[in-house]
CSV table of N, CA and C in Angstrom, one decimal:
chain,number,residue,atom,x,y,z
A,1,MET,N,26.4,21.1,-4.2
A,1,MET,CA,26.5,20.5,-2.7
A,1,MET,C,28.0,20.3,-2.2
A,2,ASP,N,28.2,20.8,-1.0
A,2,ASP,CA,29.6,20.7,-0.5
A,2,ASP,C,29.5,19.4,0.3
A,3,ARG,N,30.7,19.2,0.6
A,3,ARG,CA,30.9,17.7,1.5
A,3,ARG,C,30.1,17.6,2.8
A,4,THR,N,29.9,18.5,3.4
A,4,THR,CA,28.9,18.3,4.4
A,4,THR,C,27.4,18.1,4.3
A,5,GLU,N,27.1,18.9,3.0
A,5,GLU,CA,25.4,18.8,2.8
A,5,GLU,C,25.5,17.3,2.0
A,6,LYS,N,26.4,16.6,1.5
A,6,LYS,CA,26.3,15.5,0.8
A,6,LYS,C,26.2,14.5,2.0
A,7,GLN,N,27.3,14.5,3.2
A,7,GLN,CA,27.1,13.9,4.2
A,7,GLN,C,25.6,13.7,4.8
A,8,ALA,N,25.2,14.9,4.9
A,8,ALA,CA,23.9,15.2,5.8
A,8,ALA,C,22.7,14.4,4.7
A,9,PHE,N,23.0,14.6,3.5
A,9,PHE,CA,22.0,14.0,2.8
A,9,PHE,C,21.9,12.4,2.6
A,10,VAL,N,23.1,11.8,2.6
A,10,VAL,CA,23.3,10.5,3.0
A,10,VAL,C,22.7,9.8,4.2
A,11,GLN,N,22.8,10.7,5.4
A,11,GLN,CA,22.4,10.3,6.6
A,11,GLN,C,21.2,10.5,6.7
A,12,ALA,N,20.5,11.3,6.0
A,12,ALA,CA,18.9,11.6,6.0
A,12,ALA,C,18.5,10.4,5.2
A,13,LEU,N,19.1,10.0,4.2
A,13,LEU,CA,18.7,8.8,3.2
A,13,LEU,C,18.7,7.6,4.2
A,14,GLN,N,19.7,7.5,4.8
A,14,GLN,CA,19.8,6.1,5.6
A,14,GLN,C,18.8,6.0,6.9
A,15,ALA,N,18.6,7.0,7.5
A,15,ALA,CA,17.3,7.3,8.5
A,15,ALA,C,16.0,6.9,7.8
A,16,VAL,N,15.9,7.3,6.8
A,16,VAL,CA,14.4,7.0,5.7
A,16,VAL,C,14.5,5.5,5.5
A,17,PHE,N,15.6,5.2,5.0
A,17,PHE,CA,15.6,3.3,4.7
A,17,PHE,C,15.8,2.7,5.8
A,18,ALA,N,16.0,3.1,7.1
A,18,ALA,CA,15.9,2.3,8.2
A,18,ALA,C,14.5,2.4,8.8
A,19,GLU,N,13.4,3.3,8.3
A,19,GLU,CA,12.2,3.5,8.8
A,19,GLU,C,11.2,2.9,8.0
A,20,THR,N,11.4,2.7,6.6
A,20,THR,CA,10.4,2.4,5.6
A,20,THR,C,10.4,1.1,5.2
A,21,SER,N,9.5,0.5,4.6
A,21,SER,CA,9.2,-0.9,4.5
A,21,SER,C,9.5,-1.1,2.9
A,22,PHE,N,9.4,-0.1,2.0
A,22,PHE,CA,9.4,0.0,0.5
A,22,PHE,C,9.9,0.9,-0.2
A,23,VAL,N,11.1,0.8,-1.0
A,23,VAL,CA,11.6,1.8,-1.9
A,23,VAL,C,11.5,1.6,-3.3
A,24,LEU,N,10.8,2.5,-4.1
A,24,LEU,CA,10.7,2.4,-5.5
A,24,LEU,C,11.9,3.2,-6.3
A,25,VAL,N,12.4,2.6,-7.2
A,25,VAL,CA,13.3,3.3,-7.9
A,25,VAL,C,12.6,3.6,-9.4
A,26,SER,N,12.6,4.6,-9.9
A,26,SER,CA,12.3,5.1,-11.3
A,26,SER,C,13.2,6.2,-12.1
A,27,GLN,N,12.8,6.2,-13.3
A,27,GLN,CA,13.7,7.1,-14.1
A,27,GLN,C,12.7,7.9,-14.7
A,28,ASN,N,13.3,9.2,-14.6
A,28,ASN,CA,12.3,10.2,-14.8
A,28,ASN,C,12.9,11.0,-16.0
A,29,LYS,N,13.5,10.5,-17.2
A,29,LYS,CA,14.0,10.9,-18.3
A,29,LYS,C,13.1,12.0,-18.8
A,30,GLY,N,13.2,13.3,-19.2
A,30,GLY,CA,12.5,14.0,-20.2
A,30,GLY,C,11.0,14.5,-19.3
A,31,LEU,N,10.8,14.4,-17.9
A,31,LEU,CA,9.6,14.8,-17.3
A,31,LEU,C,9.6,16.4,-17.2
A,32,THR,N,8.6,17.0,-17.7
A,32,THR,CA,8.5,18.3,-17.3
A,32,THR,C,8.2,18.9,-16.0
A,33,VAL,N,8.5,20.0,-15.7
A,33,VAL,CA,8.5,20.5,-14.3
A,33,VAL,C,7.0,20.3,-13.7
A,34,ALA,N,6.1,20.6,-14.8
A,34,ALA,CA,4.4,20.4,-14.3
A,34,ALA,C,4.5,18.9,-14.0
A,35,ASP,N,5.0,17.9,-14.8
A,35,ASP,CA,4.5,16.6,-14.7
A,35,ASP,C,5.2,15.9,-13.3
A,36,ALA,N,6.3,16.4,-13.1
A,36,ALA,CA,7.2,16.1,-11.7
A,36,ALA,C,6.4,16.6,-10.5
A,37,THR,N,5.8,18.0,-10.7
A,37,THR,CA,5.3,18.5,-9.6
A,37,THR,C,3.8,17.6,-9.3
A,38,THR,N,3.1,17.2,-10.3
A,38,THR,CA,2.1,16.5,-10.2
A,38,THR,C,2.3,15.2,-9.7
A,39,LEU,N,3.4,14.6,-10.1
A,39,LEU,CA,3.9,13.3,-9.5
A,39,LEU,C,4.1,13.5,-8.0
A,40,ARG,N,4.8,14.4,-7.5
A,40,ARG,CA,5.1,14.6,-6.0
A,40,ARG,C,3.9,14.7,-5.4
A,41,ARG,N,3.1,15.4,-6.1
A,41,ARG,CA,1.7,15.7,-5.3
A,41,ARG,C,1.0,14.5,-4.9
A,42,ARG,N,0.9,13.7,-5.9
A,42,ARG,CA,0.3,12.5,-6.0
A,42,ARG,C,0.7,11.6,-4.9
A,43,MET,N,2.3,11.6,-4.8
A,43,MET,CA,2.9,10.8,-3.8
A,43,MET,C,2.5,11.0,-2.6
A,44,ARG,N,2.7,12.4,-2.5
A,44,ARG,CA,2.2,13.0,-1.1
A,44,ARG,C,1.1,12.8,-0.5
A,45,GLU,N,-0.2,12.6,-1.4
A,45,GLU,CA,-1.4,12.2,-1.0
A,45,GLU,C,-1.7,10.9,-0.8
A,46,ALA,N,-0.8,10.2,-1.3
A,46,ALA,CA,-0.7,8.6,-0.9
A,46,ALA,C,0.2,8.3,0.1
A,47,GLY,N,0.5,9.3,0.9
A,47,GLY,CA,1.7,9.3,2.1
A,47,GLY,C,2.9,8.7,1.7
A,48,ALA,N,3.4,9.2,0.7
A,48,ALA,CA,4.9,8.7,0.1
A,48,ALA,C,5.6,10.0,-0.2
A,49,THR,N,6.9,9.8,-0.4
A,49,THR,CA,7.8,10.7,-0.4
A,49,THR,C,8.6,10.3,-1.7
A,50,TYR,N,8.9,11.4,-2.7
A,50,TYR,CA,9.3,11.1,-4.1
A,50,TYR,C,10.6,12.2,-3.9
A,51,LYS,N,11.7,11.8,-4.4
A,51,LYS,CA,12.9,12.4,-4.3
A,51,LYS,C,14.0,12.0,-5.6
A,52,VAL,N,14.3,13.1,-6.2
A,52,VAL,CA,15.6,12.9,-7.0
A,52,VAL,C,16.8,13.0,-6.5
A,53,ALA,N,17.7,12.0,-6.5
A,53,ALA,CA,18.6,11.8,-5.7
A,53,ALA,C,19.9,11.7,-6.6
A,54,LYS,N,21.2,11.9,-6.4
A,54,LYS,CA,22.4,11.6,-6.9
A,54,LYS,C,22.7,10.1,-6.7
A,55,ASN,N,23.1,9.3,-7.8
A,55,ASN,CA,23.0,8.0,-7.6
A,55,ASN,C,24.1,7.4,-6.9
A,56,ARG,N,25.3,8.3,-6.8
A,56,ARG,CA,26.1,7.8,-6.1
A,56,ARG,C,25.9,8.1,-4.6
A,57,LEU,N,25.2,8.9,-4.1
A,57,LEU,CA,24.8,9.4,-3.0
A,57,LEU,C,24.0,8.3,-2.3
A,58,ALA,N,22.6,8.0,-3.3
A,58,ALA,CA,21.9,7.1,-3.0
A,58,ALA,C,22.4,5.9,-2.8
A,59,ALA,N,23.4,5.2,-3.3
A,59,ALA,CA,24.1,4.0,-3.3
A,59,ALA,C,24.9,4.1,-2.1
A,60,LEU,N,25.6,5.2,-1.6
A,60,LEU,CA,26.3,5.1,-0.3
A,60,LEU,C,24.9,5.1,0.8
A,61,ALA,N,23.8,5.6,1.0
A,61,ALA,CA,22.9,5.5,1.7
A,61,ALA,C,22.3,4.3,1.9
A,62,LEU,N,22.4,3.3,0.8
A,62,LEU,CA,21.8,1.9,0.7
A,62,LEU,C,22.7,0.9,1.4
A,63,ASP,N,24.0,1.2,1.1
A,63,ASP,CA,24.8,0.3,1.8
A,63,ASP,C,24.5,0.1,3.3
A,64,GLY,N,24.6,-1.3,3.5
A,64,GLY,CA,24.1,-1.8,4.9
A,64,GLY,C,22.8,-1.7,5.4
A,65,THR,N,22.0,-1.4,4.5
A,65,THR,CA,20.4,-1.5,4.7
A,65,THR,C,19.9,-2.9,3.9
A,66,SER,N,18.4,-3.0,4.1
A,66,SER,CA,17.9,-4.0,3.6
A,66,SER,C,17.6,-3.9,2.4
A,67,PHE,N,17.8,-2.6,1.7
A,67,PHE,CA,17.3,-2.2,0.4
A,67,PHE,C,18.8,-2.4,-0.5
A,68,GLN,N,19.7,-2.8,-0.3
A,68,GLN,CA,21.0,-2.7,-0.9
A,68,GLN,C,20.8,-3.3,-2.2
A,69,GLY,N,19.9,-4.4,-2.6
A,69,GLY,CA,19.6,-4.9,-3.7
A,69,GLY,C,19.4,-4.0,-4.8
A,70,ILE,N,18.8,-2.8,-4.6
A,70,ILE,CA,18.3,-2.1,-5.7
A,70,ILE,C,19.5,-1.2,-6.2
A,71,SER,N,20.8,-1.1,-5.6
A,71,SER,CA,21.7,-0.4,-5.9
A,71,SER,C,22.3,-0.5,-7.4
A,72,PRO,N,22.1,-1.6,-8.2
A,72,PRO,CA,22.1,-1.8,-9.8
A,72,PRO,C,21.2,-0.9,-10.4
A,73,LEU,N,20.2,-0.7,-10.0
A,73,LEU,CA,19.0,0.2,-10.8
A,73,LEU,C,19.4,1.7,-10.8
A,74,LEU,N,20.4,1.9,-10.0
A,74,LEU,CA,20.6,3.5,-9.9
A,74,LEU,C,21.7,4.0,-11.2
A,75,LYS,N,21.2,3.9,-12.4
A,75,LYS,CA,22.1,4.3,-13.3
A,75,LYS,C,21.0,5.3,-14.0
A,76,GLY,N,21.5,6.4,-14.4
A,76,GLY,CA,21.0,7.4,-15.1
A,76,GLY,C,20.2,8.5,-14.1
A,77,PRO,N,19.3,9.3,-15.1
A,77,PRO,CA,18.4,10.1,-14.1
A,77,PRO,C,17.4,9.3,-13.3
A,78,THR,N,17.6,9.0,-12.0
A,78,THR,CA,16.7,8.3,-11.3
A,78,THR,C,16.1,8.9,-10.3
A,79,ALA,N,15.1,8.4,-9.8
A,79,ALA,CA,14.4,9.2,-8.5
A,79,ALA,C,13.9,8.1,-7.7
A,80,LEU,N,13.8,8.2,-6.3
A,80,LEU,CA,13.4,7.3,-5.2
A,80,LEU,C,12.1,7.9,-4.7
A,81,ALA,N,11.2,6.6,-4.7
A,81,ALA,CA,10.1,7.0,-3.9
A,81,ALA,C,9.8,6.0,-2.7
A,82,TRP,N,9.2,6.3,-1.4
A,82,TRP,CA,9.2,5.4,-0.4
A,82,TRP,C,8.0,5.5,0.4
A,83,SER,N,7.7,5.0,1.4
A,83,SER,CA,6.4,4.8,2.0
A,83,SER,C,6.5,3.6,3.1
A,84,ARG,N,5.7,3.9,3.9
A,84,ARG,CA,5.4,2.6,5.0
A,84,ARG,C,4.4,1.7,4.4
A,85,ASP,N,3.5,2.2,3.3
A,85,ASP,CA,2.5,1.6,2.8
A,85,ASP,C,2.9,1.4,1.4
A,86,PRO,N,3.5,0.0,1.0
A,86,PRO,CA,4.3,-0.1,-0.3
A,86,PRO,C,3.2,-0.2,-1.3
A,87,VAL,N,1.9,-0.5,-1.0
A,87,VAL,CA,0.8,-0.8,-2.2
A,87,VAL,C,0.4,0.8,-2.5
A,88,ALA,N,0.3,1.9,-1.5
A,88,ALA,CA,0.0,3.1,-2.2
A,88,ALA,C,1.3,3.6,-3.2
A,89,VAL,N,2.6,3.5,-2.7
A,89,VAL,CA,3.5,4.0,-3.7
A,89,VAL,C,3.4,3.3,-4.9
A,90,ALA,N,3.4,1.9,-4.9
A,90,ALA,CA,3.3,1.4,-6.2
A,90,ALA,C,2.1,1.7,-7.2
A,91,LYS,N,1.0,1.6,-6.5
A,91,LYS,CA,-0.2,2.1,-7.1
A,91,LYS,C,0.1,3.5,-7.7
A,92,THR,N,0.6,4.5,-6.9
A,92,THR,CA,0.6,5.7,-7.6
A,92,THR,C,1.5,5.9,-8.6
A,93,ALA,N,2.6,5.3,-8.6
A,93,ALA,CA,3.7,5.1,-9.5
A,93,ALA,C,3.4,4.5,-10.9
A,94,VAL,N,2.5,3.3,-10.8
A,94,VAL,CA,2.1,2.6,-11.8
A,94,VAL,C,1.0,3.4,-12.6
A,95,ASP,N,0.2,4.0,-11.8
A,95,ASP,CA,-1.0,4.9,-12.4
A,95,ASP,C,-0.4,6.1,-13.2
A,96,PHE,N,0.7,6.7,-12.5
A,96,PHE,CA,1.3,7.9,-13.3
A,96,PHE,C,2.0,7.3,-14.5
A,97,ALA,N,2.7,6.2,-14.4
A,97,ALA,CA,3.6,5.6,-15.5
A,97,ALA,C,2.6,5.2,-16.7
A,98,LYS,N,1.3,5.0,-16.4
A,98,LYS,CA,0.5,4.6,-17.6
A,98,LYS,C,0.1,5.9,-18.2
A,99,ALA,N,-0.2,6.8,-17.8
A,99,ALA,CA,-0.4,8.2,-18.2
A,99,ALA,C,0.8,9.1,-18.8
A,100,ASN,N,2.0,8.7,-18.3
A,100,ASN,CA,3.2,9.4,-18.8
A,100,ASN,C,4.0,8.5,-19.4
A,101,ASP,N,4.7,8.4,-20.4
A,101,ASP,CA,5.5,7.3,-21.1
A,101,ASP,C,7.0,8.0,-20.4
A,102,LYS,N,7.1,9.0,-20.2
A,102,LYS,CA,8.7,9.3,-19.8
A,102,LYS,C,8.8,9.0,-18.4
A,103,PHE,N,8.2,8.7,-17.7
A,103,PHE,CA,8.2,8.1,-16.4
A,103,PHE,C,8.2,6.4,-16.3
A,104,VAL,N,9.5,5.8,-16.0
A,104,VAL,CA,9.4,4.6,-16.3
A,104,VAL,C,9.9,4.0,-14.9
A,105,ILE,N,9.3,3.0,-14.4
A,105,ILE,CA,9.5,2.2,-13.2
A,105,ILE,C,10.6,1.2,-13.5
A,106,LEU,N,11.7,1.4,-12.8
A,106,LEU,CA,12.8,0.6,-13.0
A,106,LEU,C,12.5,-0.9,-12.0
A,107,GLY,N,12.2,-0.5,-10.7
A,107,GLY,CA,12.0,-1.5,-10.0
A,107,GLY,C,11.8,-1.2,-8.3
A,108,GLY,N,12.3,-1.9,-7.5
A,108,GLY,CA,12.0,-1.4,-6.2
A,108,GLY,C,12.4,-2.7,-5.1
A,109,ALA,N,12.1,-2.5,-3.8
A,109,ALA,CA,12.5,-3.3,-3.0
A,109,ALA,C,11.5,-3.2,-1.8
A,110,LEU,N,11.0,-4.6,-1.5
A,110,LEU,CA,9.9,-4.5,-0.3
A,110,LEU,C,10.8,-5.3,0.6
A,111,GLY,N,11.5,-4.6,1.7
A,111,GLY,CA,12.2,-5.3,2.8
A,111,GLY,C,13.3,-5.9,2.2
A,112,THR,N,13.9,-7.1,2.4
A,112,THR,CA,14.9,-7.5,1.7
A,112,THR,C,14.9,-8.0,0.4
A,113,GLN,N,13.5,-8.2,-0.1
A,113,GLN,CA,13.2,-8.7,-1.4
A,113,GLN,C,13.2,-7.5,-2.7
A,114,THR,N,14.1,-7.6,-3.5
A,114,THR,CA,14.2,-6.8,-4.6
A,114,THR,C,13.4,-7.4,-5.8
A,115,LEU,N,12.5,-6.0,-6.1
A,115,LEU,CA,11.2,-6.5,-6.9
A,115,LEU,C,11.9,-5.6,-8.4
A,116,ASP,N,11.5,-6.3,-9.4
A,116,ASP,CA,11.6,-5.5,-10.9
A,116,ASP,C,10.3,-4.9,-11.2
A,117,ALA,N,10.5,-4.3,-12.3
A,117,ALA,CA,9.2,-3.6,-12.9
A,117,ALA,C,8.0,-4.2,-12.9
A,118,ASP,N,7.9,-5.4,-13.4
A,118,ASP,CA,6.8,-6.3,-13.0
A,118,ASP,C,6.2,-6.7,-11.8
A,119,GLY,N,7.5,-6.9,-10.7
A,119,GLY,CA,7.2,-7.1,-9.4
A,119,GLY,C,6.5,-5.8,-8.8
A,120,VAL,N,6.7,-4.5,-9.0
A,120,VAL,CA,6.0,-3.7,-8.7
A,120,VAL,C,4.7,-3.4,-9.2
A,121,LYS,N,4.5,-3.8,-10.3
A,121,LYS,CA,3.2,-3.7,-10.8
A,121,LYS,C,2.3,-4.7,-10.4
A,122,ALA,N,2.8,-5.8,-9.8
A,122,ALA,CA,1.8,-6.8,-9.2
A,122,ALA,C,1.5,-6.3,-7.7
A,123,LEU,N,2.5,-5.4,-7.1
A,123,LEU,CA,2.4,-5.0,-5.7
A,123,LEU,C,1.2,-4.0,-6.1
A,124,ALA,N,1.3,-3.2,-6.9
A,124,ALA,CA,0.3,-2.2,-7.1
A,124,ALA,C,-1.2,-2.9,-7.5
A,125,ALA,N,-1.2,-4.0,-7.9
A,125,ALA,CA,-2.4,-4.6,-8.0
A,125,ALA,C,-3.1,-5.1,-6.9
A,126,LEU,N,-2.5,-5.3,-5.9
A,126,LEU,CA,-2.8,-5.5,-4.4
A,126,LEU,C,-3.6,-4.6,-3.8
A,127,PRO,N,-4.9,-4.8,-3.2
A,127,PRO,CA,-5.5,-3.9,-2.4
A,127,PRO,C,-4.6,-3.1,-1.2
A,128,SER,N,-5.2,-1.8,-1.0
A,128,SER,CA,-4.4,-0.9,-0.1
A,128,SER,C,-4.3,-1.6,1.2
A,129,LEU,N,-3.6,-0.8,2.1
A,129,LEU,CA,-3.6,-1.5,3.4
A,129,LEU,C,-4.8,-1.1,4.2
A,130,GLU,N,-5.4,0.1,3.8
A,130,GLU,CA,-6.8,0.3,4.8
A,130,GLU,C,-7.8,-0.6,3.9
A,131,THR,N,-7.8,-1.2,2.8
A,131,THR,CA,-8.8,-2.3,2.3
A,131,THR,C,-8.6,-3.4,3.0
A,132,LEU,N,-7.5,-3.9,3.1
A,132,LEU,CA,-7.0,-5.2,3.9
A,132,LEU,C,-7.4,-5.1,5.1
A,133,ARG,N,-7.3,-4.2,6.0
A,133,ARG,CA,-7.7,-3.9,7.2
A,133,ARG,C,-9.3,-4.1,7.1
A,134,ALA,N,-10.1,-3.6,6.4
A,134,ALA,CA,-11.5,-3.6,6.5
A,134,ALA,C,-11.9,-4.9,6.3
A,135,GLN,N,-11.1,-5.4,5.2
A,135,GLN,CA,-11.2,-7.1,4.9
A,135,GLN,C,-10.9,-8.1,6.0
A,136,LEU,N,-9.9,-7.6,6.7
A,136,LEU,CA,-9.7,-8.6,7.8
A,136,LEU,C,-10.8,-8.1,8.8
A,137,LEU,N,-11.2,-7.2,9.3
A,137,LEU,CA,-12.1,-6.9,10.2
A,137,LEU,C,-13.7,-7.6,9.8
A,138,GLY,N,-13.7,-7.4,8.5
A,138,GLY,CA,-15.0,-8.0,8.2
A,138,GLY,C,-14.9,-9.6,8.3
A,139,LEU,N,-13.6,-10.1,8.2
A,139,LEU,CA,-13.7,-11.7,8.3
A,139,LEU,C,-13.7,-12.1,9.8
A,140,ILE,N,-13.1,-11.1,10.7
A,140,ILE,CA,-13.3,-11.5,12.1
A,140,ILE,C,-14.7,-11.4,12.7
A,141,GLN,N,-15.5,-10.2,12.0
A,141,GLN,CA,-16.7,-9.9,12.5
A,141,GLN,C,-17.9,-11.1,12.1
A,142,THR,N,-17.4,-11.8,10.9
A,142,THR,CA,-18.3,-12.7,10.2
A,142,THR,C,-18.6,-14.0,11.2
A,143,PRO,N,-17.7,-14.5,11.9
A,143,PRO,CA,-18.0,-15.7,12.7
A,143,PRO,C,-19.0,-15.2,13.7
A,144,ALA,N,-18.5,-14.0,14.5
A,144,ALA,CA,-19.5,-13.5,15.6
A,144,ALA,C,-21.1,-13.5,15.3
A,145,THR,N,-21.0,-12.8,14.1
A,145,THR,CA,-22.4,-12.8,13.4
A,145,THR,C,-23.0,-14.1,13.3
A,146,ARG,N,-22.4,-14.9,12.8
A,146,ARG,CA,-22.7,-16.2,12.5
A,146,ARG,C,-23.2,-17.0,13.9
A,147,ILE,N,-22.4,-16.9,14.9
A,147,ILE,CA,-22.8,-17.4,16.5
A,147,ILE,C,-24.0,-16.6,16.9
A,148,ALA,N,-23.9,-15.3,16.5
A,148,ALA,CA,-25.4,-14.7,17.2
A,148,ALA,C,-26.6,-15.2,16.6
A,149,GLY,N,-26.6,-15.4,15.2
A,149,GLY,CA,-27.7,-16.0,14.5
A,149,GLY,C,-27.9,-17.4,15.1
A,150,ILE,N,-26.9,-18.1,15.3
A,150,ILE,CA,-27.3,-19.7,15.8
A,150,ILE,C,-27.8,-19.5,17.1
A,151,LEU,N,-27.4,-18.8,18.1
A,151,LEU,CA,-28.0,-18.7,19.1
A,151,LEU,C,-29.0,-18.0,19.5
A,152,GLN,N,-29.6,-17.3,18.3
A,152,GLN,CA,-31.0,-16.6,18.4
A,152,GLN,C,-32.0,-17.6,17.7
A,153,ALA,N,-31.4,-18.6,16.6
A,153,ALA,CA,-32.1,-19.6,16.1
A,153,ALA,C,-33.3,-20.4,16.8
A,154,PRO,N,-32.6,-21.0,18.0
A,154,PRO,CA,-33.5,-21.9,18.8
A,154,PRO,C,-34.9,-20.9,19.4
A,155,GLY,N,-34.6,-19.8,19.9
A,155,GLY,CA,-35.5,-19.1,20.3
A,155,GLY,C,-36.5,-18.6,19.4
A,156,SER,N,-36.0,-18.1,18.0
A,156,SER,CA,-37.2,-17.8,17.1
A,156,SER,C,-37.9,-18.9,16.7
A,157,GLN,N,-37.3,-20.2,16.5
A,157,GLN,CA,-38.0,-21.4,16.3
A,157,GLN,C,-39.0,-21.8,17.2
A,158,LEU,N,-38.7,-21.7,18.6
A,158,LEU,CA,-39.4,-22.0,19.6
A,158,LEU,C,-41.0,-20.9,19.4
A,159,ALA,N,-40.3,-19.6,19.2
A,159,ALA,CA,-41.7,-18.9,19.2
A,159,ALA,C,-42.7,-19.0,18.1
A,160,ARG,N,-42.0,-19.4,16.9
A,160,ARG,CA,-42.7,-20.0,15.7
A,160,ARG,C,-43.6,-21.1,16.0
A,161,VAL,N,-43.0,-22.2,16.8
A,161,VAL,CA,-43.9,-23.4,17.0
A,161,VAL,C,-45.0,-22.9,18.1
A,162,PHE,N,-44.8,-22.0,19.0
A,162,PHE,CA,-45.6,-21.5,20.0
A,162,PHE,C,-46.7,-20.9,19.1
A,163,ALA,N,-46.2,-20.1,18.1
A,163,ALA,CA,-47.3,-19.3,17.7
A,163,ALA,C,-48.4,-20.3,16.5
A,164,ALA,N,-47.7,-21.0,16.2
A,164,ALA,CA,-48.4,-22.4,15.3
A,164,ALA,C,-49.5,-22.9,16.1
A,165,TYR,N,-49.1,-23.3,17.5
A,165,TYR,CA,-49.9,-24.0,18.4
A,165,TYR,C,-51.3,-23.2,18.9
A,166,ALA,N,-50.8,-21.7,19.1
A,166,ALA,CA,-51.7,-20.8,19.4
A,166,ALA,C,-52.9,-20.5,18.2
A,167,LYS,N,-52.1,-20.4,16.9
A,167,LYS,CA,-53.3,-20.3,15.9
A,167,LYS,C,-54.0,-21.6,15.8
A,168,LYS,N,-53.4,-22.7,15.9
A,168,LYS,CA,-54.2,-24.0,15.8
A,168,LYS,C,-55.3,-24.0,16.9
A,169,ASP,N,-54.8,-23.6,18.2
A,169,ASP,CA,-55.9,-23.5,19.2
A,169,ASP,C,-57.1,-22.4,18.9
A,170,GLU,N,-57.0,-21.3,18.4
A,170,GLU,CA,-57.8,-20.2,18.0
A,170,GLU,C,-58.6,-21.1,17.1
A,171,ALA,N,-58.4,-21.6,16.0
A,171,ALA,CA,-58.9,-22.5,14.7
A,171,ALA,C,-60.0,-23.3,15.6
A,172,GLU,N,-59.4,-24.1,16.2
A,172,GLU,CA,-60.1,-25.4,16.9
A,172,GLU,C,-61.5,-24.7,17.6
A,173,ALA,N,-61.1,-23.7,18.2
A,173,ALA,CA,-62.3,-23.0,19.3
A,173,ALA,C,-63.2,-22.2,18.4
A,174,GLU,N,-62.7,-21.7,17.5
A,174,GLU,CA,-63.7,-21.0,16.4
A,174,GLU,C,-64.6,-22.1,15.8
A,175,ALA,N,-64.1,-23.2,15.4
A,175,ALA,CA,-64.6,-24.2,14.7
A,175,ALA,C,-65.9,-25.0,15.9
A,176,ALA,N,-65.4,-25.0,17.0
A,176,ALA,CA,-66.3,-25.5,18.1
A,176,ALA,C,-67.5,-24.6,18.3
């Protein structure tokens, strides 16, 4: 890379760090090309980007961003992964790390909060953004369903009372 390419790369990473909510730092020592391709494909499917970056350039791009805390993790052959949905990136990385021992999660940053490898694993254990949205929608709809049931209950109770009186009157008429 010449100087202008490096500057363009740093600016592109700075733009990414300004827009994203989560950055993962991993070590990919000894990953085969096939494994790296599989990881990139899985990250893409999860809505994330996975990129191997020179540590010095990545550290330059991190300066002045909310992710500055991950700069000490940039040692050795590292790669960065990011997405707007932090859980999707963390789940994809943790699942891949379970299947491939050459892929090591070093840590990450969620906004200004720096996470170690255990923090990333804890983040991966959370439900995805879509699942959380569905659960929230369910919680919002539940009170409405209960209110509708309560409002319908007096009407149905009255109908049962009238039906019971009607059956009683029929039984008395037949008996007489």
